[in-house]
Coordinates of C-alpha atoms in Angstrom, one line a residue:
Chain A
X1 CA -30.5 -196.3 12.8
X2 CA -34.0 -197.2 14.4
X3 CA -35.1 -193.9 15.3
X4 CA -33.6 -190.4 15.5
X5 CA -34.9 -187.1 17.5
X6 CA -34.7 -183.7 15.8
X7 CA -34.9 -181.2 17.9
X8 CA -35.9 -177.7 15.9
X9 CA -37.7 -178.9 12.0
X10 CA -36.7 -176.0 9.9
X11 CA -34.2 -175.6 7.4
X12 CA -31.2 -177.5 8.8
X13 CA -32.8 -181.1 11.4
X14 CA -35.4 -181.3 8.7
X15 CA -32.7 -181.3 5.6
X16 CA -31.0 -184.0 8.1
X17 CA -33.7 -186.1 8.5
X18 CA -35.0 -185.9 4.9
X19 CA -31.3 -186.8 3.9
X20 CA -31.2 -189.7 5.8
X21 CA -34.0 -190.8 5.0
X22 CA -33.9 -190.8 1.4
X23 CA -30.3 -192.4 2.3
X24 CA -32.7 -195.4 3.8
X25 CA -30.2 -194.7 6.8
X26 CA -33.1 -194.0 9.5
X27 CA -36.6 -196.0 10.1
X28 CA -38.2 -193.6 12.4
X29 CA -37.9 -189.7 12.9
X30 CA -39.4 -187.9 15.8
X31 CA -39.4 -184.6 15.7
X32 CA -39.9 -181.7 18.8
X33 CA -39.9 -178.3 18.8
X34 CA -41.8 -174.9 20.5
X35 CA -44.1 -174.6 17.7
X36 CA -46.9 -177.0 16.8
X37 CA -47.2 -175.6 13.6
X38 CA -43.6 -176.4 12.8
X39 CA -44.0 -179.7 13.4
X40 CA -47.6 -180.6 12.3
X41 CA -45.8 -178.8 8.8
X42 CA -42.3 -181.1 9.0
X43 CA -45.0 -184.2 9.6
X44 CA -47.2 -183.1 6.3
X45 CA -44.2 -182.7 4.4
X46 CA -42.8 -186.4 5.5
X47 CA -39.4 -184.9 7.3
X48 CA -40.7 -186.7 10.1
X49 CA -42.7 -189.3 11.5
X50 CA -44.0 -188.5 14.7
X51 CA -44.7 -185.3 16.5
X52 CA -43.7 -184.9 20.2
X53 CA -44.1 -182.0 23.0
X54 CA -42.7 -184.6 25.3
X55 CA -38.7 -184.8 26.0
X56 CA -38.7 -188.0 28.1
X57 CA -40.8 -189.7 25.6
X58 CA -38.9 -188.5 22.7
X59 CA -35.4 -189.4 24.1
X60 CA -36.1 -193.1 24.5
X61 CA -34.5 -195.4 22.3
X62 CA -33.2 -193.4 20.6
X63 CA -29.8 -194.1 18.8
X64 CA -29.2 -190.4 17.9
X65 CA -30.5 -187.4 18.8
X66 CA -30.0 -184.0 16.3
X67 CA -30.0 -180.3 17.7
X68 CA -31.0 -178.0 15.3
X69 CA -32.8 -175.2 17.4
X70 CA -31.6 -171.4 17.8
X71 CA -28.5 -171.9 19.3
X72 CA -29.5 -169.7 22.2
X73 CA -31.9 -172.5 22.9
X74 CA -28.9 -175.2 23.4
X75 CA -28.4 -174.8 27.0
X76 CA -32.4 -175.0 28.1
X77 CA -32.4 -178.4 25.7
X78 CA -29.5 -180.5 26.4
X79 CA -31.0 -179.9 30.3
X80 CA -33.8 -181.0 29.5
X81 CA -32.7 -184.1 27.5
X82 CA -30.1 -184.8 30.5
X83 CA -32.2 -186.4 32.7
X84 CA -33.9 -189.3 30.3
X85 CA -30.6 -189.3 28.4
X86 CA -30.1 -193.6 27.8
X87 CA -26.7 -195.3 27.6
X88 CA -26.4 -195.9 23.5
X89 CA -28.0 -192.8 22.8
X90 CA -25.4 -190.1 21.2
X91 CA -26.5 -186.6 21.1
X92 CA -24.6 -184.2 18.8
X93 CA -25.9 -180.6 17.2
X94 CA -25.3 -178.2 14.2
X95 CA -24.7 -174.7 16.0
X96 CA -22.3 -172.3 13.9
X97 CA -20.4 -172.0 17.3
X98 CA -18.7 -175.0 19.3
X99 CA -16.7 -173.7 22.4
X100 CA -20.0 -171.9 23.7
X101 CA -22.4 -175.2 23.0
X102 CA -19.4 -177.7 24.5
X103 CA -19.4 -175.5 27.9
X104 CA -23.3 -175.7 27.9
X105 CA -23.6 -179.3 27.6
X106 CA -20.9 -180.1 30.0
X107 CA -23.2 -178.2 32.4
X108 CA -26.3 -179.6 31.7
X109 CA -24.5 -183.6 31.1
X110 CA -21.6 -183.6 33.8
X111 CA -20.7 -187.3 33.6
X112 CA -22.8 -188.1 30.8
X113 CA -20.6 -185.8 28.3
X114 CA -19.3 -188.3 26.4
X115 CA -22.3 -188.9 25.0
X116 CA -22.1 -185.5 23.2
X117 CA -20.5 -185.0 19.8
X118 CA -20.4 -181.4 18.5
X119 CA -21.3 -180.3 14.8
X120 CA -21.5 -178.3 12.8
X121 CA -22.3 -178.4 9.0
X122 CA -21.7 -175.8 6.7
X123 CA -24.8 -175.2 4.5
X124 CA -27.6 -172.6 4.4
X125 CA -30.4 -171.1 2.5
X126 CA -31.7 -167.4 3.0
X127 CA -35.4 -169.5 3.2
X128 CA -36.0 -170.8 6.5
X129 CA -38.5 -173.6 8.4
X130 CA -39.6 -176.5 7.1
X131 CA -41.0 -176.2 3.6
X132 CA -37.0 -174.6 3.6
X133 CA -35.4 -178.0 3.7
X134 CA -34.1 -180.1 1.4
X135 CA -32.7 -183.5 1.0
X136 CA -29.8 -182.9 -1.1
X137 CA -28.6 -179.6 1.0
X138 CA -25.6 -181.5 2.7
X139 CA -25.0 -183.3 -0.4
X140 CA -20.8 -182.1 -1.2
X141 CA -20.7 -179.7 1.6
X142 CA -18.4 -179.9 4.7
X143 CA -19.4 -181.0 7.8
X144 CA -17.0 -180.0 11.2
X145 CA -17.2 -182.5 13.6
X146 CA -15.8 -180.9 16.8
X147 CA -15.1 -184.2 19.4
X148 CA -14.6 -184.0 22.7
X149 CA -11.5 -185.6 24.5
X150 CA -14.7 -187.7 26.3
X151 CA -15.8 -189.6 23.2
X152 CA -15.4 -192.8 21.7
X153 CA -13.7 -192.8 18.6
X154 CA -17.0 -195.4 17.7
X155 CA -19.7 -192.3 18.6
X156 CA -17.8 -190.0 16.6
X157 CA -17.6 -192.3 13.5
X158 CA -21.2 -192.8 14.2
X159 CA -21.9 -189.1 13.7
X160 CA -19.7 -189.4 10.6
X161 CA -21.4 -191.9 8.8
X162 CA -24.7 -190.4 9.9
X163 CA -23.5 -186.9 8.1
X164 CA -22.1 -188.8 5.1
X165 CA -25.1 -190.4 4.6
X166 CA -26.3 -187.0 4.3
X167 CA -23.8 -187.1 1.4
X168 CA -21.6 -184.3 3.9
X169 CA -17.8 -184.5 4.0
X170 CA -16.3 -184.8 7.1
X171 CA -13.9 -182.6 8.7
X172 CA -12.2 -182.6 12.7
X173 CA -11.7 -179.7 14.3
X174 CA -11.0 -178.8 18.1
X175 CA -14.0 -176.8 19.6
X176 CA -11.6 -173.9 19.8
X177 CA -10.3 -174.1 16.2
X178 CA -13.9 -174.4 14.8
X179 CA -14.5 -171.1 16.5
X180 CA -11.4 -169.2 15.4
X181 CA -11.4 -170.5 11.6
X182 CA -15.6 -169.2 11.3
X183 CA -14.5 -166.1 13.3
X184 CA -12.3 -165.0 10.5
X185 CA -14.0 -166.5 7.5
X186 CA -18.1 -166.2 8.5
X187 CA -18.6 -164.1 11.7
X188 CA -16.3 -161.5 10.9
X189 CA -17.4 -161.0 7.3
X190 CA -21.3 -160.7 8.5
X191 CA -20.0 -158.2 11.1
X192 CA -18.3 -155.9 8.7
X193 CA -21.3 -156.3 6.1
X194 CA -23.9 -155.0 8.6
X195 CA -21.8 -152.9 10.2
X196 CA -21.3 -150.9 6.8
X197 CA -25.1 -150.9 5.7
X198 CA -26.1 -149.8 8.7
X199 CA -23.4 -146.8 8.7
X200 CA -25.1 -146.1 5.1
X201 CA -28.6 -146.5 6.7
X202 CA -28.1 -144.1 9.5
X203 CA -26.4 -141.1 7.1
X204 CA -28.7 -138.2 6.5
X205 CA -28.3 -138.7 2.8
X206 CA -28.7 -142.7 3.0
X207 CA -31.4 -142.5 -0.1
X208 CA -29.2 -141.0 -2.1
X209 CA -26.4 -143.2 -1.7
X210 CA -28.5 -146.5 -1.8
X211 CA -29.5 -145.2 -5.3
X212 CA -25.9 -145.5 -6.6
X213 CA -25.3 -148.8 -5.1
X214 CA -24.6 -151.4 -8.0
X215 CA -24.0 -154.6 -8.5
X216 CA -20.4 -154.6 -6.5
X217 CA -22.7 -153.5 -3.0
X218 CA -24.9 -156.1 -3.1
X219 CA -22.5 -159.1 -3.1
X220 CA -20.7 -157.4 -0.3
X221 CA -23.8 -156.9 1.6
X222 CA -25.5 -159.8 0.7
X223 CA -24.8 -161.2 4.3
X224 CA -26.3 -158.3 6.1
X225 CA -29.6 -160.1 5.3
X226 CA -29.2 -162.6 7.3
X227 CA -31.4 -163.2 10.4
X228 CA -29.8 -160.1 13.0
X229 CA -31.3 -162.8 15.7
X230 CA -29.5 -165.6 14.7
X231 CA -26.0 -163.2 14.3
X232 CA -26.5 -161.9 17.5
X233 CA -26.4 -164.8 19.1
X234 CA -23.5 -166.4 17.0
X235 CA -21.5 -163.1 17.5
X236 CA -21.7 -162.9 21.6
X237 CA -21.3 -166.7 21.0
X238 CA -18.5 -166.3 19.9
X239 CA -17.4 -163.4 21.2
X240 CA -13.9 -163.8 22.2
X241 CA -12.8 -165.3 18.9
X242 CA -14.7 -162.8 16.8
X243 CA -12.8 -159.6 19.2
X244 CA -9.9 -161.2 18.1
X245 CA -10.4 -161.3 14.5
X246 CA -12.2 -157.7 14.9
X247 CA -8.8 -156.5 16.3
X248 CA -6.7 -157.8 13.6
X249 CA -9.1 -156.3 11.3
X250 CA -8.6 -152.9 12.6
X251 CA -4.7 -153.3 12.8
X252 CA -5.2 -153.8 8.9
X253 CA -7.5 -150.9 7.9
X254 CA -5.6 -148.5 10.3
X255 CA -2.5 -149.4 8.3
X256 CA -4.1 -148.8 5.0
X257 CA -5.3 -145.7 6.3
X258 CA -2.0 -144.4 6.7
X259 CA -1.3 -145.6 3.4
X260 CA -4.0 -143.3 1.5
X261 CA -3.2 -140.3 4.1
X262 CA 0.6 -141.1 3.0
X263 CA -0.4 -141.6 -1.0
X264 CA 2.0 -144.8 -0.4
X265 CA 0.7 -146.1 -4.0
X266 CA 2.7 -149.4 -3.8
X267 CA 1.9 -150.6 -0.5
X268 CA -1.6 -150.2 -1.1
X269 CA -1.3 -152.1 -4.1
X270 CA 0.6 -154.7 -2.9
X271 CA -2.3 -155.3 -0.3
X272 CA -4.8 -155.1 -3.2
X273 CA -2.5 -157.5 -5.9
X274 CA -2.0 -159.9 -2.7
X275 CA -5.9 -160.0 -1.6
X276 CA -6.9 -160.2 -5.5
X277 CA -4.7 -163.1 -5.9
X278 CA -5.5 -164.7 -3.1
X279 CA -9.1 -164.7 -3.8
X280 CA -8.0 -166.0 -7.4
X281 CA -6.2 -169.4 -5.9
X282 CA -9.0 -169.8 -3.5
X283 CA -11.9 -169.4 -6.1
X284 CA -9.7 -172.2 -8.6
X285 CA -9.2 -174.4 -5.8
X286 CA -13.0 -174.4 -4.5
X287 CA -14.2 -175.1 -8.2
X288 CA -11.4 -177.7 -8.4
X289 CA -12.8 -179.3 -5.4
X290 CA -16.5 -178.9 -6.6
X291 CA -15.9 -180.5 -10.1
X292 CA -14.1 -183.4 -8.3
X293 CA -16.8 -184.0 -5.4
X294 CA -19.6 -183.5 -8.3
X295 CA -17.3 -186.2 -10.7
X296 CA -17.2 -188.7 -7.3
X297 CA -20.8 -188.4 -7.1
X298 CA -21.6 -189.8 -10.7
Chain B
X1 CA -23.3 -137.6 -35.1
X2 CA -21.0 -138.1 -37.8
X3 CA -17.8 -138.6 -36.2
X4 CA -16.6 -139.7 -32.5
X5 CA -13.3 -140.7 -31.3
X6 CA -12.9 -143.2 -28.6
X7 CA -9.3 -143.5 -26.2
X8 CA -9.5 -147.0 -24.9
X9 CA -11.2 -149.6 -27.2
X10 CA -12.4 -151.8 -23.6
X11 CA -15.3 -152.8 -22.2
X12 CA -16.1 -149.1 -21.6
X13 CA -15.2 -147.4 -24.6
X14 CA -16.1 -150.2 -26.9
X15 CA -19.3 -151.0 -25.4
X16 CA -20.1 -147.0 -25.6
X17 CA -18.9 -147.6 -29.3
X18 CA -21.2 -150.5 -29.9
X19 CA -23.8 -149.3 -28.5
X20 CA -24.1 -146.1 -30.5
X21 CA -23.7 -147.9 -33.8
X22 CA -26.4 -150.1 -32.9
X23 CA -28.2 -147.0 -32.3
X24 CA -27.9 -146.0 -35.9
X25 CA -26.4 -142.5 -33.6
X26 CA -22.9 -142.2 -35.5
X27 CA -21.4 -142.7 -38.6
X28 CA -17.7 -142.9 -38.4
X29 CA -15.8 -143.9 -35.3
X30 CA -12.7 -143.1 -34.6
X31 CA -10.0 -145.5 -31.7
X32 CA -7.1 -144.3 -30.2
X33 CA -4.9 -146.3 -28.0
X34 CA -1.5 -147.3 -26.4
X35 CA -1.7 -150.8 -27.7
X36 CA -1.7 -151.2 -31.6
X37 CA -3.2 -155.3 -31.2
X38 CA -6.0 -153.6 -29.5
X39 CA -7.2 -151.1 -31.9
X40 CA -6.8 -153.4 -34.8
X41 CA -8.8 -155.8 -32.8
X42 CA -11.5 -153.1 -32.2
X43 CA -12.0 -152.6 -35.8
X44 CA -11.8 -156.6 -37.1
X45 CA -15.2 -156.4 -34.2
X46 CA -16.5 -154.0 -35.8
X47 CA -16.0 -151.9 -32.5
X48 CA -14.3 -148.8 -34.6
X49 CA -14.5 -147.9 -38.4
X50 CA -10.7 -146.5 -38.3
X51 CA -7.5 -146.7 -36.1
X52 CA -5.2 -143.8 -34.9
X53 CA -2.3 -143.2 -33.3
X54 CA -2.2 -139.5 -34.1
X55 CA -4.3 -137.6 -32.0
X56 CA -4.2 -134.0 -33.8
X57 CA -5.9 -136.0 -36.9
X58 CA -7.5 -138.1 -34.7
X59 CA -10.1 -135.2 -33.3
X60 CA -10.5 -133.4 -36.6
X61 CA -14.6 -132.7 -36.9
X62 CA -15.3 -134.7 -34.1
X63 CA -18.4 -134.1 -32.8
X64 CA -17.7 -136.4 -29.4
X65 CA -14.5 -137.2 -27.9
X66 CA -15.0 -139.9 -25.2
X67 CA -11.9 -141.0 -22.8
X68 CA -12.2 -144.4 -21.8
X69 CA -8.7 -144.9 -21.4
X70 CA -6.9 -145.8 -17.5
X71 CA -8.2 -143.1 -15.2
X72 CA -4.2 -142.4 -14.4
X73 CA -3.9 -141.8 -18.3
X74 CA -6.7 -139.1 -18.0
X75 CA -4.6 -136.0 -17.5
X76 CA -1.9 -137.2 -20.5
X77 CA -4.6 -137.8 -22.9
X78 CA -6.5 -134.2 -22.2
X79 CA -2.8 -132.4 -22.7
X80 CA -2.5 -134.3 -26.1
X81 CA -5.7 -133.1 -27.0
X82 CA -6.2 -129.6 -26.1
X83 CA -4.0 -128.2 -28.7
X84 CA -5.9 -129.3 -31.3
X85 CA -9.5 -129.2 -30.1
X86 CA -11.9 -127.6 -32.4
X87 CA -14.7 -125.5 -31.3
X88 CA -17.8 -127.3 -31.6
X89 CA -16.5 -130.5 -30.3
X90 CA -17.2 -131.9 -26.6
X91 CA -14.9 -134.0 -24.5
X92 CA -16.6 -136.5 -22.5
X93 CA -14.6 -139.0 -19.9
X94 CA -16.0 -142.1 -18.0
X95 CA -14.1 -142.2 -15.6
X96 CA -15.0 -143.7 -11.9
X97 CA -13.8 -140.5 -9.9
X98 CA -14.7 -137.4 -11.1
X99 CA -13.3 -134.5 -9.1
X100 CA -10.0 -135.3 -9.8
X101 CA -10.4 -135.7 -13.5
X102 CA -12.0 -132.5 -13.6
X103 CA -8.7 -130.8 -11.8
X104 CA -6.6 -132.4 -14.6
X105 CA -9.1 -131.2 -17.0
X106 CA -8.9 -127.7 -15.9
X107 CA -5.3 -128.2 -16.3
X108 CA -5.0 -129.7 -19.9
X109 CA -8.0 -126.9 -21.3
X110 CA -7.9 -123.9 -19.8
X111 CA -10.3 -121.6 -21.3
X112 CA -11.5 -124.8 -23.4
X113 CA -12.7 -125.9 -20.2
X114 CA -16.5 -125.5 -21.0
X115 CA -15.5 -128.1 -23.3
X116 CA -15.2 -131.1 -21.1
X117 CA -18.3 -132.7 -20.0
X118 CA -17.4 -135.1 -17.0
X119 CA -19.4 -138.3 -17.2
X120 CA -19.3 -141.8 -15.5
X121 CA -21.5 -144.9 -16.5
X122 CA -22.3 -147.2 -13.7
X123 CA -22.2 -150.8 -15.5
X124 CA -19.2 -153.0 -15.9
X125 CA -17.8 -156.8 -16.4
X126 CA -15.4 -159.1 -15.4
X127 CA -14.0 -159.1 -18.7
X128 CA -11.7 -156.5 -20.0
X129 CA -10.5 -155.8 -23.2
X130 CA -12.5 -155.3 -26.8
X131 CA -13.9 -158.8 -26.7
X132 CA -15.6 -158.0 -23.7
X133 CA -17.5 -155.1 -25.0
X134 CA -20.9 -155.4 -25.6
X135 CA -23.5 -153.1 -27.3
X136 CA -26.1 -153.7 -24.5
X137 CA -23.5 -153.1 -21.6
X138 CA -25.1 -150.0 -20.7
X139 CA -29.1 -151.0 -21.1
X140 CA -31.1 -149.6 -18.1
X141 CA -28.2 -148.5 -16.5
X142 CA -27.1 -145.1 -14.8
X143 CA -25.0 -142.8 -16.2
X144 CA -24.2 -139.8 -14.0
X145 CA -23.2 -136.7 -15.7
X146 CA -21.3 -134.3 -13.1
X147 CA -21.5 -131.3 -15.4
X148 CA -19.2 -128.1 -14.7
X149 CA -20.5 -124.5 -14.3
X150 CA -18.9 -123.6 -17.3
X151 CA -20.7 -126.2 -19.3
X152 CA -23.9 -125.1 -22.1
X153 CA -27.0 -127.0 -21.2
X154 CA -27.0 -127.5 -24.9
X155 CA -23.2 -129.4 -24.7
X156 CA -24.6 -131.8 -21.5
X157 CA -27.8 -132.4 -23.1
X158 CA -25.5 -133.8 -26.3
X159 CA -23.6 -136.2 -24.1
X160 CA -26.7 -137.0 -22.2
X161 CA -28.3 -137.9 -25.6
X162 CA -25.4 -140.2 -26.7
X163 CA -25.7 -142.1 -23.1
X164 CA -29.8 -142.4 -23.5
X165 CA -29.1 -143.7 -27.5
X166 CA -27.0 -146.5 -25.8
X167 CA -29.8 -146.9 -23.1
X168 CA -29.1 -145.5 -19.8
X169 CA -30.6 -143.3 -17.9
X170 CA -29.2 -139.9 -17.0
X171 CA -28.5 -138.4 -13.4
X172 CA -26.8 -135.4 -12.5
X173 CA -24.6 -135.0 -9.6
X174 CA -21.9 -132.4 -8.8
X175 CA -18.5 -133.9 -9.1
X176 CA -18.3 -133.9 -5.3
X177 CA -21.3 -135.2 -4.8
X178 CA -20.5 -138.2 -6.8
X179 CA -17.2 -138.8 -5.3
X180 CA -18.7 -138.6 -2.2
X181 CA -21.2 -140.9 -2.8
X182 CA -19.5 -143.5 -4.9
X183 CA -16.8 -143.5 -2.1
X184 CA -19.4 -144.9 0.1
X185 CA -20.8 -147.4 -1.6
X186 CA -18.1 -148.3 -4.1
X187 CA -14.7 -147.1 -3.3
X188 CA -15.1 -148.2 0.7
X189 CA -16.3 -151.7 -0.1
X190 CA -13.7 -152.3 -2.4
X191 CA -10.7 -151.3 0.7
X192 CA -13.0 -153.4 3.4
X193 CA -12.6 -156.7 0.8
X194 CA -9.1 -156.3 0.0
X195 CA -8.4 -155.6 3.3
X196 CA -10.2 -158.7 4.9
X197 CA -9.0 -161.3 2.0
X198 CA -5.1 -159.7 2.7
X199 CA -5.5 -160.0 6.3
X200 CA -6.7 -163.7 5.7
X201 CA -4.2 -165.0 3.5
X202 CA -0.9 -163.1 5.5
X203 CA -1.9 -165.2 8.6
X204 CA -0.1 -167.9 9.0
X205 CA -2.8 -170.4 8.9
X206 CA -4.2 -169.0 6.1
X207 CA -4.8 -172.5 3.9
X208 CA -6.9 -173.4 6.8
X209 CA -9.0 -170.4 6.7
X210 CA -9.5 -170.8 3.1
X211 CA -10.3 -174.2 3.1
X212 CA -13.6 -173.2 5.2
X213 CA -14.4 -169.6 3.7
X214 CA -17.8 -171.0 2.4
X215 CA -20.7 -169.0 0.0
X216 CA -21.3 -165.8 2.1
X217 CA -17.0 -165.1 2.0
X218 CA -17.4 -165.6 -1.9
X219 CA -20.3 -163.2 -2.2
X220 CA -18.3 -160.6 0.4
X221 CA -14.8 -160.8 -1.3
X222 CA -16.3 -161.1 -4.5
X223 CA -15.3 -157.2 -5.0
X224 CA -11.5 -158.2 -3.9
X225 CA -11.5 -159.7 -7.7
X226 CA -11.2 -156.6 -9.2
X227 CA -8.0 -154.9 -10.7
X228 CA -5.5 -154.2 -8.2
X229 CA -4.2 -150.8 -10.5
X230 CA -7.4 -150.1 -11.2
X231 CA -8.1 -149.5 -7.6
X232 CA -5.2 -148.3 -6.8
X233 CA -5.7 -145.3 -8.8
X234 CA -9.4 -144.9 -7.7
X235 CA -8.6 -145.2 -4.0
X236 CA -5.7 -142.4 -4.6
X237 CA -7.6 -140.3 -7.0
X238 CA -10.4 -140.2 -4.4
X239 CA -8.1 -140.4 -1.4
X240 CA -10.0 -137.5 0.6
X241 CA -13.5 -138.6 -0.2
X242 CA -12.7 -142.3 0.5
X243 CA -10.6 -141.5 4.2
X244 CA -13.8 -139.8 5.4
X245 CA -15.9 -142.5 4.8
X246 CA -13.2 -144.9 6.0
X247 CA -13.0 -142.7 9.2
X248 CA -17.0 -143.1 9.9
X249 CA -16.3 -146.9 9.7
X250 CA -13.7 -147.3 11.8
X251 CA -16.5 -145.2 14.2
X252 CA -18.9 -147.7 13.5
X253 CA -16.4 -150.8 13.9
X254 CA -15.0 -149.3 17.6
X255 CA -18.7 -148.7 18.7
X256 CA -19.6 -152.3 17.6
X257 CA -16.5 -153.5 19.1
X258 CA -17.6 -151.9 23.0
X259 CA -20.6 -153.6 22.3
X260 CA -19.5 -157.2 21.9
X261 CA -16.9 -156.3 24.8
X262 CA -19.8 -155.3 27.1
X263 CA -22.2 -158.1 25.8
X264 CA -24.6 -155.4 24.8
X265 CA -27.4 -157.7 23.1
X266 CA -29.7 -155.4 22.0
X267 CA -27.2 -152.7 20.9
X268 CA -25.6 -155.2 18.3
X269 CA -29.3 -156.4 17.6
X270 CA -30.8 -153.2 16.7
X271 CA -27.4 -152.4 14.1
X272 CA -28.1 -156.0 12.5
X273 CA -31.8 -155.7 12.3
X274 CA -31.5 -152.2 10.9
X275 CA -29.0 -153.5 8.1
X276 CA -30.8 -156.2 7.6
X277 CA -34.4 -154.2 6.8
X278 CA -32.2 -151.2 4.8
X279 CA -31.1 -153.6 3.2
X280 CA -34.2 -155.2 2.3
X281 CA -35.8 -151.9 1.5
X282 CA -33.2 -151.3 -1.0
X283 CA -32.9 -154.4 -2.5
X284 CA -36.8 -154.5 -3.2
X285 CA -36.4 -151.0 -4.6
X286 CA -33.9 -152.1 -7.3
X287 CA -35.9 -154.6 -8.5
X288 CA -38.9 -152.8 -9.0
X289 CA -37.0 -150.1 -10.6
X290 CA -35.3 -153.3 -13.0
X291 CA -39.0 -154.3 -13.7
X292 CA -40.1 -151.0 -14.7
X293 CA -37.1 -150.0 -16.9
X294 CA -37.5 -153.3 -18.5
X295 CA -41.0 -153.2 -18.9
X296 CA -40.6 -149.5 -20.3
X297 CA -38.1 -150.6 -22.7
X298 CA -40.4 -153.8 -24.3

């Protein structure tokens, strides 16, 4: 690609445009963004090549443009990339929710939408901003492409190989499937973490109980230091999936509630065996996965 | 001490074992278990000085007796003791529940009673087993002695000595106290993980889910790894403790779930952001209390 546009520098549009850059896969980078700093920083630190406060100047000629902003921020920028938006020029993002972003640039692209291919790679830090990113971060990770029936089965393999060069593997998803597989497996989990340190927090002994807390706690919790902005948004976001999930979640504790009221001794342990070996298969097949991405790498 | 005897040669028990031979604290220990391959394992470690399967020789002149054995076998291995407990010994348990244990205790002693000193060390592995024991298991560690009215200060201060000569560091809680606390940051986690990683793999797109549940699932389930019997009994043996803390977090999960119902934005905000910082707060206090215990112990 000649050039690319990167809206939002931190963590995840400037571990994209370090990627493909040290994949030799892009010439130029522009990035924009609401803070100057941010970018003057992404600019020392060679994620990009050019600063701009300017959409309509940004946008043109470009073969690819990359949003990587807050997602509450998706709506306000695809409207105001819509109007200098060239034919050639795909635009695709990396929001942790699909269904929500897909709606929001159907508004703001009416009969341009085919020029939009939802993302949405799976990879974090807890560091954030620029000095955050890294060009390796995608490398071996999965990255969901959600299409749209309106693109061209040519735009979405130019996403792919754009993510692949990031050394990402791709998978397909529907909009709606994304959102119902990271309701149960991501939004739910964060949920349930802060939901229980904050339940701790708020007790009138909380000190005493945090001193107890071991080792066990703070994996569970680890989520519940995540940005509470960022899970807001991805929580209302996604709100109709995540109620869902919730639901089925409270179906199962109620159960097991009965259970302990009941001392029903096997069917709580059948739940615990199942869940334990569950995790097991899971936790062999990921590390089966891992070895073999790492050994395709060499 | 000259003698101790030890039921269950595990992690717990041996690493207690270990630890206080290291010390240069005891002389002669004594194992006593179920499984024969264990014990003679035990001693080719160096875990135990002498095996036995006959508890009334067993406990002759012992100054300590600890129980290390399967919480459910608590109440079996007391009875099988009582009988030929000598005065001057003390009976010591690490058990993960206490308030039960002490019911059985009663029980199994009577007017021995004064006798049993309740204990419970907070450290453990993934391992099981006498090759998992280690003699540093419990180094800067909390041990929390839930002592009984009918307990000498002189009898706690003895167990409390043989816990500091492995290296942890004593706390004192009533034995509903620390049920009520270890069900809230323990016992509750452990249900919330199981119950999430069942509810997962029993829907019927469960390969799916898995196939996305990235780094944050891992750190949240991690818990769900744990022995299913093991927390079976814990749940049970803790069963009122652990439904009122259940019953605050199904509270919790129904006033979160209004909110995402209602779109309440700042509601759900101010639950994540307060998580996030107790959370913080907490975590920063552990590791300076780490650094200090370290730097005290150099």
């Amino acid at each position: 690609m000649k050039k690319i546009v990167v809206f939002g520098v931190g963590l995840i549009g400037g571990s994209f445009a370090l990627a493909l850059k040290k994949a030799g896969a892009v010439e130029h980078v522009v990035g924009v963004g609401r803070t100057e700093t941010s970018l003057l920083r992404a600019k020392e630190l060679g994620i990009i090549d050019e600063v701009s406060t300017n959409v309509a100047d940004a946008v043109q000629g470009a073969d690819l443009i990359m949003l990587a902003a807050p997602v509450a921020q998706t709506g306000a920028i695809l409207a105001s990339i819509a109007p200098h938006l060239q034919p050639g020029t795909i635009v695709t993002d990396a929001g942790s929710t699909k269904a929500d972003v897909v709606a929001a640039a159907r508004e703001a692209f009416g009969d341009k939408i085919a020029q939009f291919v939802p993302g949405h790679p799976i990879a974090g830090r807890e560091q954030n901003g620029p000095d955050a990113a890294l060009a390796d971060l995608y490398v071996g990770k999965k990255t969901v492409i959600t299409s749209l029936p309106e693109n061209t089965e040519q735009d979405i393999e130019r996403v792919a190989q754009a993510w692949q060069a990031c050394g990402a593997i791709i998978h397909r998803l529907t909009p709606q499937e994304h959102d119902a597989v990271f309701a149960s497996v991501s939004h739910l989990p964060h949920l349930l973490a802060y939901a229980l340190v904050d339940d701790i927090a708020s007790k009138p002994h909380a000190p005493i109980l945090f001193q107890y807390a071991a080792s066990g706690f703070r994996d569970f919790t680890r989520i519940a230091g995540s940005s509470p902005e960022m899970w807001r948004d991805i929580s209302l976001a996604n709100r109709a999936a995540l109620l869902h999930e919730l639901d089925a979640y409270l179906v199962q504790l109620i159960r097991m509630r009965k259970m302990l009221v009941e001392r029903d001794s096997d069917a709580l342990e059948k739940i615990y065996a199942n869940a334990q070996q569950a995790r097991h298969n899971w936790s062999v097949a990921i590390e089966t996965a891992e070895r073999q991405s790492k050994e395709g790498g060499d």
